[in-house]
C-alpha positions as CSV (number, residue, x, y, z in Angstrom):
1,M,67.9,197.5,-47.0
2,R,66.7,193.9,-46.5
3,T,65.9,191.8,-49.4
4,Y,64.0,188.5,-49.3
5,T,65.8,186.8,-52.2
6,S,68.2,184.9,-50.0
7,S,65.6,183.6,-47.7
8,R,63.5,182.3,-50.5
9,S,66.5,180.6,-52.0
10,S,67.4,178.9,-48.8
11,R,64.1,177.2,-48.5
12,V,63.9,173.6,-49.8
13,P,61.5,173.3,-52.5
14,T,58.6,171.0,-51.8
15,R,57.6,168.3,-54.2
16,S,54.2,168.3,-55.6
17,S,52.2,165.3,-54.4
18,S,50.5,162.9,-56.8
19,P,47.0,161.5,-56.3
20,S,48.4,158.1,-55.3
21,D,50.5,159.7,-52.6
22,Q,47.5,161.4,-51.2
23,S,45.5,158.2,-51.0
24,S,48.4,156.4,-49.1
25,Q,48.6,159.3,-46.7
26,E,44.9,159.0,-46.0
27,H,45.3,155.3,-45.2
28,S,48.3,156.0,-43.0
29,R,46.5,158.4,-40.9
30,K,45.4,157.3,-37.4
31,R,41.8,156.3,-37.0
32,P,39.7,158.2,-34.5
33,L,39.6,157.0,-30.9
34,A,35.9,156.0,-31.1
35,E,36.5,153.9,-34.1
36,R,39.3,152.0,-32.5
37,L,37.4,151.5,-29.3
38,S,34.4,150.1,-31.2
39,F,36.7,147.7,-33.1
40,H,38.2,146.2,-29.9
41,N,34.9,145.9,-28.1
42,T,33.3,143.9,-31.0
43,S,32.9,140.2,-29.9
44,Q,34.5,137.5,-32.1
45,P,32.3,134.8,-33.7
46,L,31.5,132.0,-31.3
47,K,32.2,129.3,-33.9
48,R,35.8,130.5,-34.3
49,A,36.3,130.6,-30.5
50,R,35.1,127.0,-30.2
51,T,37.3,125.8,-32.9
52,V,40.3,127.3,-31.3
53,A,39.4,125.8,-27.9
54,S,38.8,122.3,-29.3
55,S,42.1,122.4,-31.2
56,S,44.0,123.4,-28.1
57,T,42.4,120.6,-26.0
58,S,43.0,118.0,-28.7
59,V,46.7,119.0,-28.8
60,S,47.0,118.7,-25.1
61,K,45.2,115.3,-25.0
62,H,47.2,113.6,-27.7
63,K,50.6,112.7,-26.3
64,P,53.5,112.0,-28.5
65,K,54.1,108.3,-29.1
66,H,57.3,106.7,-28.1
67,K,59.3,105.2,-30.9
68,Y,61.0,101.9,-30.1
69,K,63.8,100.5,-32.2
70,S,62.5,96.9,-32.0
71,K,59.6,94.9,-30.6
72,E,61.6,93.6,-27.8
73,D,62.1,97.1,-26.4
74,R,58.4,97.7,-26.1
75,P,56.9,97.1,-22.7
76,P,54.6,94.1,-22.4
77,K,50.8,94.7,-22.8
78,C,48.5,94.0,-19.9
79,L,46.6,90.8,-20.9
80,T,43.5,89.5,-19.2
81,Q,43.1,85.8,-18.6
82,L,39.6,84.5,-19.6
83,H,38.1,81.3,-18.3
84,F,35.4,79.3,-20.0
85,T,33.0,77.9,-17.4
86,L,30.5,75.3,-18.5
87,D,27.5,75.4,-16.3
88,S,26.0,72.0,-15.7
89,S,22.5,73.5,-15.8
90,I,22.6,73.8,-19.6
91,L,22.9,70.0,-20.0
92,R,19.6,68.2,-19.9
93,T,18.9,64.5,-19.7
94,C,15.4,63.6,-21.0
95,P,13.6,61.3,-18.5
96,V,11.7,59.7,-21.4
97,C,14.5,58.8,-23.9
98,D,17.6,59.2,-21.6
99,L,19.3,61.4,-24.1
100,T,21.6,64.1,-22.8
101,Y,21.7,67.2,-24.9
102,T,22.7,70.9,-24.6
103,K,19.8,73.2,-23.9
104,G,19.7,76.2,-26.2
105,A,21.7,74.6,-29.0
106,P,19.4,74.4,-32.0
107,E,21.1,71.3,-33.4
108,D,20.9,69.4,-30.1
109,E,17.3,70.3,-29.4
110,A,16.3,69.3,-33.0
111,L,18.1,66.0,-32.5
112,H,16.4,65.4,-29.2
113,N,12.9,66.2,-30.4
114,S,13.1,63.8,-33.4
115,H,14.8,61.1,-31.3
116,C,12.4,61.4,-28.4
117,A,9.4,61.2,-30.8
118,R,10.8,57.9,-32.3
119,V,11.5,56.4,-28.9
120,Q,8.0,57.1,-27.7
121,R,5.8,56.6,-30.8
122,G,8.1,54.7,-33.2
123,M,8.6,55.3,-36.9
124,Q,6.2,55.3,-39.8
125,W,6.0,52.7,-42.6
126,R,4.5,54.6,-45.5
127,R,3.5,53.8,-49.1
128,D,7.0,54.5,-50.3
129,E,8.5,51.8,-48.1
130,E,5.7,49.4,-49.2
131,K,6.4,50.0,-52.9
132,A,10.2,49.5,-52.3
133,A,9.6,46.3,-50.3
134,V,9.6,44.1,-53.4
135,E,12.9,45.4,-54.6
136,A,14.5,45.0,-51.1
137,Q,13.2,41.4,-50.8
138,V,11.1,42.1,-47.8
139,C,9.3,39.0,-46.5
140,E,6.0,39.0,-44.7
141,I,6.5,36.4,-41.9
142,A,3.0,36.6,-40.3
143,T,-0.2,38.6,-40.6
144,G,-3.0,39.1,-38.1
145,V,-0.7,38.7,-35.1
146,K,-2.9,39.5,-32.1
147,L,-1.6,41.4,-29.1
148,K,-2.7,41.5,-25.4
149,D,-4.8,44.6,-26.0
150,G,-6.7,42.9,-28.9
151,K,-5.1,44.8,-31.8
152,S,-3.5,42.9,-34.6
153,G,-0.4,43.6,-36.7
154,R,2.0,41.9,-39.0
155,I,5.7,40.9,-38.9
156,L,8.2,41.6,-41.7
157,S,11.7,40.3,-42.3
158,V,14.4,42.1,-44.3
159,N,18.2,41.8,-44.6
160,A,19.9,44.3,-42.3
161,D,22.2,45.5,-45.0
162,A,19.4,46.4,-47.5
163,G,19.8,49.5,-49.6
164,G,17.4,52.1,-51.1
165,K,14.5,53.5,-49.1
166,I,14.3,50.4,-46.9
167,G,18.0,50.7,-46.1
168,S,17.7,54.4,-45.1
169,K,14.7,53.6,-43.0
170,L,16.6,50.8,-41.2
171,A,19.7,53.0,-40.8
172,T,17.6,55.6,-39.0
173,L,15.9,53.0,-36.9
174,L,19.2,51.4,-35.9
175,Q,20.7,54.8,-35.0
176,T,17.7,55.5,-32.7
177,I,18.2,52.1,-31.0
178,S,21.9,52.7,-30.5
179,L,21.3,56.1,-28.9
180,H,18.5,54.8,-26.7
181,L,20.5,51.7,-25.5
182,S,23.8,53.7,-25.3
183,S,25.4,50.9,-27.5
184,P,27.9,51.2,-30.4
185,P,26.5,50.9,-33.9
186,L,26.6,47.5,-35.6
187,T,29.4,47.1,-38.0
188,R,28.9,46.3,-41.7
189,D,30.2,42.8,-41.3
190,V,27.5,42.1,-38.6
191,L,24.8,43.7,-40.7
192,R,25.8,41.6,-43.7
193,I,24.9,38.4,-41.8
194,S,21.9,39.8,-39.9
195,K,18.1,40.1,-40.4
196,A,15.8,42.7,-39.1
197,Y,12.3,41.7,-37.9
198,L,9.7,44.5,-37.8
199,F,6.3,44.5,-36.1
200,L,3.9,46.8,-38.0
201,L,0.7,48.1,-36.5
202,P,-2.0,50.1,-38.3
203,S,-1.5,53.8,-37.6
204,E,-4.0,55.5,-35.3
205,R,-3.7,58.7,-37.4
206,P,-6.1,59.1,-40.4
207,L,-3.4,58.1,-42.8
208,S,-2.8,55.1,-45.0
209,C,0.4,54.1,-43.2
210,E,1.6,51.8,-40.4
211,T,3.8,52.2,-37.4
212,I,7.0,50.3,-36.6
213,A,6.0,49.2,-33.1
214,G,9.0,46.9,-32.5
215,C,12.3,45.7,-34.0
216,V,14.6,42.7,-33.4
217,I,18.0,42.2,-35.0
218,A,19.1,38.5,-35.4
219,T,22.6,37.5,-36.5
220,H,24.8,34.5,-36.9
221,I,27.2,33.9,-34.1
222,P,29.7,31.0,-33.5
223,T,29.6,30.5,-29.8
224,A,28.0,31.8,-26.6
225,M,28.2,31.2,-22.8
226,A,25.7,29.5,-20.6
227,I,24.2,31.5,-17.8
228,A,25.2,30.4,-14.3
229,S,22.4,29.4,-12.0
230,P,21.9,31.3,-8.7
231,A,23.2,28.2,-6.8
232,E,26.4,28.3,-8.8
233,V,26.8,32.0,-8.1
234,R,26.3,31.5,-4.4
235,G,28.5,28.4,-4.1
236,P,28.4,25.6,-1.4
237,L,27.7,26.7,2.1
238,A,30.3,24.7,4.0
239,D,31.8,25.5,7.4
240,T,35.6,25.7,7.2
241,P,38.0,25.9,10.1
242,S,39.6,29.3,10.7
243,K,43.1,27.9,10.2
244,A,42.3,26.6,6.7
245,K,43.2,28.6,3.6
246,P,40.5,31.0,2.4
247,I,38.4,29.6,-0.4
248,P,37.9,32.0,-3.4
249,P,34.3,32.9,-4.1
250,P,32.5,31.0,-6.8
251,T,32.2,34.1,-8.9
252,A,36.0,34.1,-9.4
253,R,35.6,31.2,-11.8
254,L,32.7,32.9,-13.7
255,V,32.4,35.7,-16.2
256,S,30.7,38.8,-14.9
257,V,28.1,40.3,-17.2
258,D,26.1,42.5,-14.8
259,P,27.2,42.3,-11.1
260,S,24.3,44.6,-10.0
261,S,21.8,42.0,-11.2
262,S,24.0,39.0,-10.3
263,L,24.2,37.9,-13.9
264,F,27.3,35.6,-14.4
265,C,28.2,33.2,-17.2
266,K,30.3,30.1,-17.4
267,P,33.5,30.7,-19.3
268,E,33.2,27.6,-21.6
269,P,32.1,28.7,-25.1
270,L,29.3,26.6,-26.6
271,P,28.1,26.5,-30.2
272,T,25.1,28.7,-30.7
273,P,23.5,29.4,-34.1
274,M,21.6,32.7,-33.5
275,G,22.3,35.9,-31.5
276,I,20.1,38.9,-30.6
277,P,22.3,42.0,-30.6
278,R,19.4,44.6,-30.6
279,L,15.8,44.6,-29.4
280,F,13.6,47.7,-29.3
281,V,10.0,48.5,-28.6
282,P,8.8,52.1,-28.4
283,S,7.5,53.1,-25.0
284,A,3.9,53.7,-26.3
285,Y,3.7,50.0,-27.4
286,Q,5.5,48.2,-24.5
287,R,3.8,45.5,-22.3
288,R,1.7,44.3,-25.2
289,G,3.7,41.2,-26.1
290,I,5.3,42.7,-29.2
291,A,8.9,41.7,-28.2
292,L,7.8,38.1,-27.5
293,R,6.1,37.9,-30.9
294,L,9.2,39.2,-32.7
295,L,11.5,36.7,-30.9
296,D,9.3,33.8,-31.8
297,A,9.3,34.8,-35.4
298,A,13.1,35.2,-35.5
299,A,13.7,31.8,-33.8
300,A,11.3,30.1,-36.2
301,T,12.6,31.6,-39.5
302,F,16.2,32.8,-39.0
303,V,17.7,29.4,-40.1
304,H,15.7,28.3,-43.1
305,G,13.9,25.0,-42.4
306,C,15.4,24.7,-38.8
307,P,13.4,26.3,-36.0
308,L,15.5,27.2,-33.0
309,N,14.5,26.6,-29.4
310,P,15.7,29.2,-26.9
311,R,15.1,26.8,-23.9
312,H,17.7,24.4,-25.4
313,G,20.4,27.1,-25.6
314,E,20.1,27.7,-29.3
315,V,19.7,31.5,-28.9
316,A,21.9,34.1,-27.2
317,F,21.6,37.7,-26.1
318,T,24.4,40.2,-25.9
319,Q,24.8,41.9,-22.5
320,P,21.2,42.6,-21.8
321,T,19.9,45.4,-19.8
322,A,17.7,44.9,-16.7
323,S,14.5,44.8,-18.8
324,G,16.2,42.7,-21.4
325,K,17.3,40.2,-18.7
326,A,13.7,39.8,-17.5
327,L,12.5,39.3,-21.0
328,M,15.3,36.8,-21.7
329,E,14.4,34.7,-18.7
330,K,10.6,34.9,-19.4
331,W,11.1,33.9,-23.1
332,G,13.9,31.3,-22.8
333,G,13.1,29.9,-19.3
334,G,16.8,30.1,-18.3
335,G,18.1,28.4,-21.4
336,V,19.1,31.6,-23.3
337,R,22.9,32.2,-23.4
338,I,25.1,35.3,-23.5
339,Y,27.6,36.2,-26.1
340,Q,30.1,39.0,-26.4
341,E,29.5,41.4,-29.3
């Protein structure tokens, strides 16, 4: 007779499952095949793919930097040699005022514009300068001075080292003259013993002002040199035998002032009371006799109570230009001397 007690006792009793165990078992179950296929076939977001791609390329581009123990171990950098080339075309020389300036530079162009206007049309003598004339001891030398074109003006005299508004006006005028003549500025010691002679003309503009149409600076000098005549420059024309010693040229004993114009002086210094270091007439007022009128006024009034005669060698110029030499010969008749400034 078979009993089932032993078989039942041999079986292992099974634990009763809790609700939490049932939920874990549900999660551990394999998902259906369709669900898994749909998950793998779903495309990832494009934004995430681009980010990954850019990060991978950036990592590949950036190479690790080499670390050097000292600066001497580093390889030298590739340097490029630069050269500054100044094109001559940017430099301009004005045909009117002969001033060389840099084209395109605002400061140079402003300086040229103001300087060229003063060289052509002169400077203005306004009411402010007329009011300050009494304080600066400006003397009126002559009035109603007629010129070749029929116009009349007046001549003023003032100390070259004057201050105030008259001094600033003279300083600007002397700077313009120095630039135009390419000459060094006059020193304070020279200005202290000098006088400025100005020729004023009524302005053509509808303004109550005058124009400085000419300027002459006269100063005290100790000595000057007489100009050698053309015959003294050429020397005697004598036939000498070929075996005789060569005779030095006559110019070897003379002082050369301007070889291009054959201007030579005798080396002996002669006492001379007055020198003319600067003479200037704007281009718009040239060939009217203004320079001659100013020179006459300076020779007549520079030494109080003692008029000077240029034909007697009592006036000297300082290294005149070509136009200055012609004026010197016309005014002094060959008697004007030369002195070194």
